């Protein structure tokens, strides 16, 4: 039973100095410090449960998101949790329609990242109060309640509430078997950990060797800064993994449209399944043009980790601009908006292959994709979820990978809670880790 009035909301700026090792580096983000605006909400209920929410950021951006969370806090404070989840669509709309804050969005950028952090905390608390992992809360929810969490504004030309309900109703068939499948086999994953752009060839080789030994069969390599370098690195990785394993490439928005097509024709010999974020995430028609041009080369286009909201996804789908759709648990407005995108992808029969990695993104998005398989898509064809092997040790309920698959989390909540000690040490700028690093920089 949902209970309690929200009595406190706290937000911290938590950063990990990943840039020191080149972890997470790509053609556009050469020095990422994986970070999170970390939200904790408490209620006056006497169960002692708290909701934890994050949104993923890269170092400096975190302080701006923290400000935006504080600006949104009054929408949550003193609210009864029953009223929030009892009209979740209304609450989502209240947060995203704040008459003053929406001017610096709407439903995009910093203010939307902050919305995600707050709502992720609410979903975590709801799942905890129900005593279920979030994926199971969603799987067990009746379709009418599920659709009542979604704001359909701006997408009814593609997906109405009735369409969504029908999709969910249809997928009731075989749900039990699919849940069993997840519990025994898990959700297939791919790894991005071997080939960040800042890694040397030796590191790349060593990490590839270890990943193959651990049973990974799908790999992603960063490209886009220098074509000769890309050819060398892609050859190296293809030689290591052999012709039959799956390879994806990620340019992180580096190219213009014609440049993307030309560049990818030079990398086609390495047989990538997809090129991810070839150009600006806002360029829907550009993605469509690249998709069309790459069909003869057998390369798909993947995008989504920087798609602002459901409207951009709607148009990407309408324009045949992507072959793989990458939801992100923190970029979109939490579970609520992700549900609408999963349902639109189902309607267009486009496979969802979520963006993960970062700090905590694997922990969160596994819930959404496991739910998607059981209750929406009912398919594993051409589908896999990203995995990155960083920073899991800071989470109270870290992901469990077995045979290159995500095993469903079993603890109640959204797996968002970080270890208290980790948060304390990595707070910026006063945590122990940053005090030392900043002092060293001064000397
Ligand atoms: C800056 C991030 O590490 C980014 O490179 C992640 C990404 O594109 C991915 O995981 O995909
Ligand atoms: Mg990417």
mmCIF file with all atom_site columns, C-alpha atoms and ligand atoms in Angstrom, residues 26 190 220 222 250-252 276-277 305 326 355 386, ligand 2:
data_model
loop_
_atom_site.group_PDB
_atom_site.id
_atom_site.type_symbol
_atom_site.label_atom_id
_atom_site.label_alt_id
_atom_site.label_comp_id
_atom_site.label_asym_id
_atom_site.label_entity_id
_atom_site.label_seq_id
_atom_site.pdbx_PDB_ins_code
_atom_site.Cartn_x
_atom_site.Cartn_y
_atom_site.Cartn_z
_atom_site.occupancy
_atom_site.B_iso_or_equiv
_atom_site.pdbx_formal_charge
_atom_site.auth_seq_id
_atom_site.auth_comp_id
_atom_site.auth_asym_id
_atom_site.auth_atom_id
_atom_site.pdbx_PDB_model_num
ATOM   1  C  CA  . UNK A 1 26  ? 34.222 9.322  -27.037 1.00 0.00 ? 26  UNK A CA  1
ATOM   2  C  CA  . UNK A 1 190 ? 26.446 -6.029 -25.105 1.00 0.00 ? 190 UNK A CA  1
ATOM   3  C  CA  . UNK A 1 220 ? 30.614 -1.555 -29.215 1.00 0.00 ? 220 UNK A CA  1
ATOM   4  C  CA  . UNK A 1 222 ? 33.770 4.376  -30.252 1.00 0.00 ? 222 UNK A CA  1
ATOM   5  C  CA  . UNK A 1 250 ? 29.175 4.914  -31.823 1.00 0.00 ? 250 UNK A CA  1
ATOM   6  C  CA  . UNK A 1 251 ? 30.107 8.374  -33.155 1.00 0.00 ? 251 UNK A CA  1
ATOM   7  C  CA  . UNK A 1 252 ? 28.430 10.435 -30.406 1.00 0.00 ? 252 UNK A CA  1
ATOM   8  C  CA  . UNK A 1 276 ? 25.008 5.146  -33.168 1.00 0.00 ? 276 UNK A CA  1
ATOM   9  C  CA  . UNK A 1 277 ? 24.402 8.895  -32.991 1.00 0.00 ? 277 UNK A CA  1
ATOM   10 C  CA  . UNK A 1 305 ? 20.661 8.580  -25.472 1.00 0.00 ? 305 UNK A CA  1
ATOM   11 C  CA  . UNK A 1 326 ? 17.892 3.627  -27.474 1.00 0.00 ? 326 UNK A CA  1
ATOM   12 C  CA  . UNK A 1 355 ? 21.498 3.163  -23.530 1.00 0.00 ? 355 UNK A CA  1
ATOM   13 C  CA  . UNK A 1 386 ? 24.113 -1.916 -23.227 1.00 0.00 ? 386 UNK A CA  1
HETATM 14 MG MG1 . LIG B 2 .   ? 26.273 6.136  -27.259 1.00 0.00 ? 2   LIG B MG1 1
#
